[in-house]
Tab-separated table of C-alpha atoms in Angstrom:
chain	number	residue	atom	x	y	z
Q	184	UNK	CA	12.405	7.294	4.015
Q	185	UNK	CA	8.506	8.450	4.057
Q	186	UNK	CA	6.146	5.578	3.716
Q	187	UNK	CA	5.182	7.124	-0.035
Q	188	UNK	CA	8.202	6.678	-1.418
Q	189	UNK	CA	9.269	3.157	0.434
Q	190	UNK	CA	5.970	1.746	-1.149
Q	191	UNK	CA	6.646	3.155	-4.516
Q	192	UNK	CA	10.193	1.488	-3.896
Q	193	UNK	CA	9.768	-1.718	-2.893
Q	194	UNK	CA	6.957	-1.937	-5.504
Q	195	UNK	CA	9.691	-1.157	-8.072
Q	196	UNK	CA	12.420	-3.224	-6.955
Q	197	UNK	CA	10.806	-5.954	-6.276
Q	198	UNK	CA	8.486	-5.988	-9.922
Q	199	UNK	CA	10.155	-3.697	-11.686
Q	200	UNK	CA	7.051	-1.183	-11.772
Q	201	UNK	CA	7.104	2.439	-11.733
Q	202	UNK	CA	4.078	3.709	-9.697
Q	203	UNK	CA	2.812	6.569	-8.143
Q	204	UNK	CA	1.658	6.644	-4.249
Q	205	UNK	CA	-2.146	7.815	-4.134
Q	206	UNK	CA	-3.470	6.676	-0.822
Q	207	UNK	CA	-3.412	4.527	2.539
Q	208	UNK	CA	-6.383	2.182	2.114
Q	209	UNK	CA	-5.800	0.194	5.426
Q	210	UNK	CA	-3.868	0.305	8.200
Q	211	UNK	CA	-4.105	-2.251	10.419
Q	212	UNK	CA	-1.894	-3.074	13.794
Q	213	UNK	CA	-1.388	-6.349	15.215
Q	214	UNK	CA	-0.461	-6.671	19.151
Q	215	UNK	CA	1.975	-9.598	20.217
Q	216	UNK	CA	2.134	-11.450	16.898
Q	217	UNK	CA	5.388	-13.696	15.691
Q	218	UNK	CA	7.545	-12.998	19.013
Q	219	UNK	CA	5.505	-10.855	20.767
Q	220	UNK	CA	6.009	-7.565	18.262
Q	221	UNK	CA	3.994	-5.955	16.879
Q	222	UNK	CA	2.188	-6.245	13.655
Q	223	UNK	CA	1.588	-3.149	11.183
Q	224	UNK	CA	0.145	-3.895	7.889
Q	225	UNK	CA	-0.947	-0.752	5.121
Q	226	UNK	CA	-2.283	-1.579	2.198
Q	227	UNK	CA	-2.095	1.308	-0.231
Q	228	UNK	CA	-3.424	2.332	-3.451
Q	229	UNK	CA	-0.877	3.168	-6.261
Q	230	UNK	CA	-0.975	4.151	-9.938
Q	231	UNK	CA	0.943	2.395	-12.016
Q	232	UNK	CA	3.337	4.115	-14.631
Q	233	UNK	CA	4.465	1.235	-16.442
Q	234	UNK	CA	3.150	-2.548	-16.717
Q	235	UNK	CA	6.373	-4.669	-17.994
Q	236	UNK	CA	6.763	-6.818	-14.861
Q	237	UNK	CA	10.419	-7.946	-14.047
Q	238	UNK	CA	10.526	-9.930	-10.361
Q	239	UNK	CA	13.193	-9.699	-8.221
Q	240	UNK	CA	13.492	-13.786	-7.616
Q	241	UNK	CA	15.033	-13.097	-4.174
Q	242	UNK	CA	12.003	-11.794	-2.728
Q	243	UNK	CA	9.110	-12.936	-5.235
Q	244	UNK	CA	8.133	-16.224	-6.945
Q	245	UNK	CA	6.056	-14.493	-9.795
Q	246	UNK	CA	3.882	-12.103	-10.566
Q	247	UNK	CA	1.337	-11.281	-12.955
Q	248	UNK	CA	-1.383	-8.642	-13.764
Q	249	UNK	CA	-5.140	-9.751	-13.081
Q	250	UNK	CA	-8.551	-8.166	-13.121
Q	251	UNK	CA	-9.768	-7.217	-9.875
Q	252	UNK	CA	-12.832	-9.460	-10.379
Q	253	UNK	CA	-10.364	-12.912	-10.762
Q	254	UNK	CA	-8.523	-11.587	-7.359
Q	255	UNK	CA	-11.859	-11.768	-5.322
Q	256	UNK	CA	-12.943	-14.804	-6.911
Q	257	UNK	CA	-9.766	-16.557	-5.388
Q	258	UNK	CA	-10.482	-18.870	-3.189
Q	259	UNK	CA	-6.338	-18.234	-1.599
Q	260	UNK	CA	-6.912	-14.747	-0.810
Q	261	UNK	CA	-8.394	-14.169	2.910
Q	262	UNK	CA	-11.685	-12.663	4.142
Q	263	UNK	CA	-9.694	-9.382	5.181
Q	264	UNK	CA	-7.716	-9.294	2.175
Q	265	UNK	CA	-10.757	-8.876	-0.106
Q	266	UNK	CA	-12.930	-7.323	2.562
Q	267	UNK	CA	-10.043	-4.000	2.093
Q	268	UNK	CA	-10.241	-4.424	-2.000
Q	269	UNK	CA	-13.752	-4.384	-1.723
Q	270	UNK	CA	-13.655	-1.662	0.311
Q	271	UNK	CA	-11.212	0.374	-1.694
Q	272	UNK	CA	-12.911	0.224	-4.868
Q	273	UNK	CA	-16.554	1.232	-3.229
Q	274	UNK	CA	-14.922	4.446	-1.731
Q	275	UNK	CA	-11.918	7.073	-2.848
Q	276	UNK	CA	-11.581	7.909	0.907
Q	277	UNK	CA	-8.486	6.734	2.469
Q	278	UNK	CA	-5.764	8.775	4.269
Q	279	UNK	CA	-3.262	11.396	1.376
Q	280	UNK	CA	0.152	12.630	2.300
Q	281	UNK	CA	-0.647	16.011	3.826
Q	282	UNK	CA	0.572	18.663	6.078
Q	283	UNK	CA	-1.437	20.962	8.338
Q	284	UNK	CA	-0.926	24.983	7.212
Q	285	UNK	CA	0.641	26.528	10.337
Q	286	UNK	CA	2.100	23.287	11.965
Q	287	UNK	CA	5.660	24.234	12.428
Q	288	UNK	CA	8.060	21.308	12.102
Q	289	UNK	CA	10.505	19.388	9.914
Q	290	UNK	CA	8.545	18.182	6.326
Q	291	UNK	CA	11.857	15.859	6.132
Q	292	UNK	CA	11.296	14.450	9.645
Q	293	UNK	CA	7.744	13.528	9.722
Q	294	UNK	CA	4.914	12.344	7.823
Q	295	UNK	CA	1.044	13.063	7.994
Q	296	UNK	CA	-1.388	11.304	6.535
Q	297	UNK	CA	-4.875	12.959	6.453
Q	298	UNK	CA	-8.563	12.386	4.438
Q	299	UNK	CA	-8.513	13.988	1.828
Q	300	UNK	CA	-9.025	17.983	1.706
């Protein structure tokens, strides 16, 4: 499964959300964290295609739709957390699903994400 679509997934399953992939915002990689694995963290930006939130209660407690604003005015969420958002909304670059014209391989087998072109 390409990153795209497992975002777009788990976004769905777990809210009930339909959304559309757009871009990577932030990657970020994490040596030796809980048992000495590695860390990888990507936040991405996706469009939404419906709002009606149903949570999967397995995996969430509850969610809700907020403005932007009321999210960086929480004093829960963590410097890098709102350091990305801030980031994101300054700036439409990021890193696209893409491939490179001439690059001979399997489309099924790998993914490339590139800035925008």
């Amino acid at each position: 499964e390409h990153l795209d679509d497992a975002v777009c997934r788990e976004v769905w399953e777990e809210t009930g959300i339909q959304t559309k992939f757009e871009r990577i915002v932030c990657f970020r990689h994490l040596h030796a964290y809980r048992h000495s694995k590695s860390d990888m963290y990507f936040v991405c930006k996706l469009r939404p295609l419906t709002a009606e939130i149903t949570i999967q209660d397995e995996e969430i407690a509850k969610a809700k739709w907020i403005p932007v604003e009321e999210y960086l005015a929480g004093e829960h969420i963590g410097v890098f957390n709102k350091g990305v958002v801030k980031l994101a909304l300054q700036s439409e670059a990021g890193l696209v699903s893409g491939w490179i014209d001439g690059f001979d391989a399997d489309r099924k087998l790998r993914e490339i994400y590139l800035p925008p072109h």
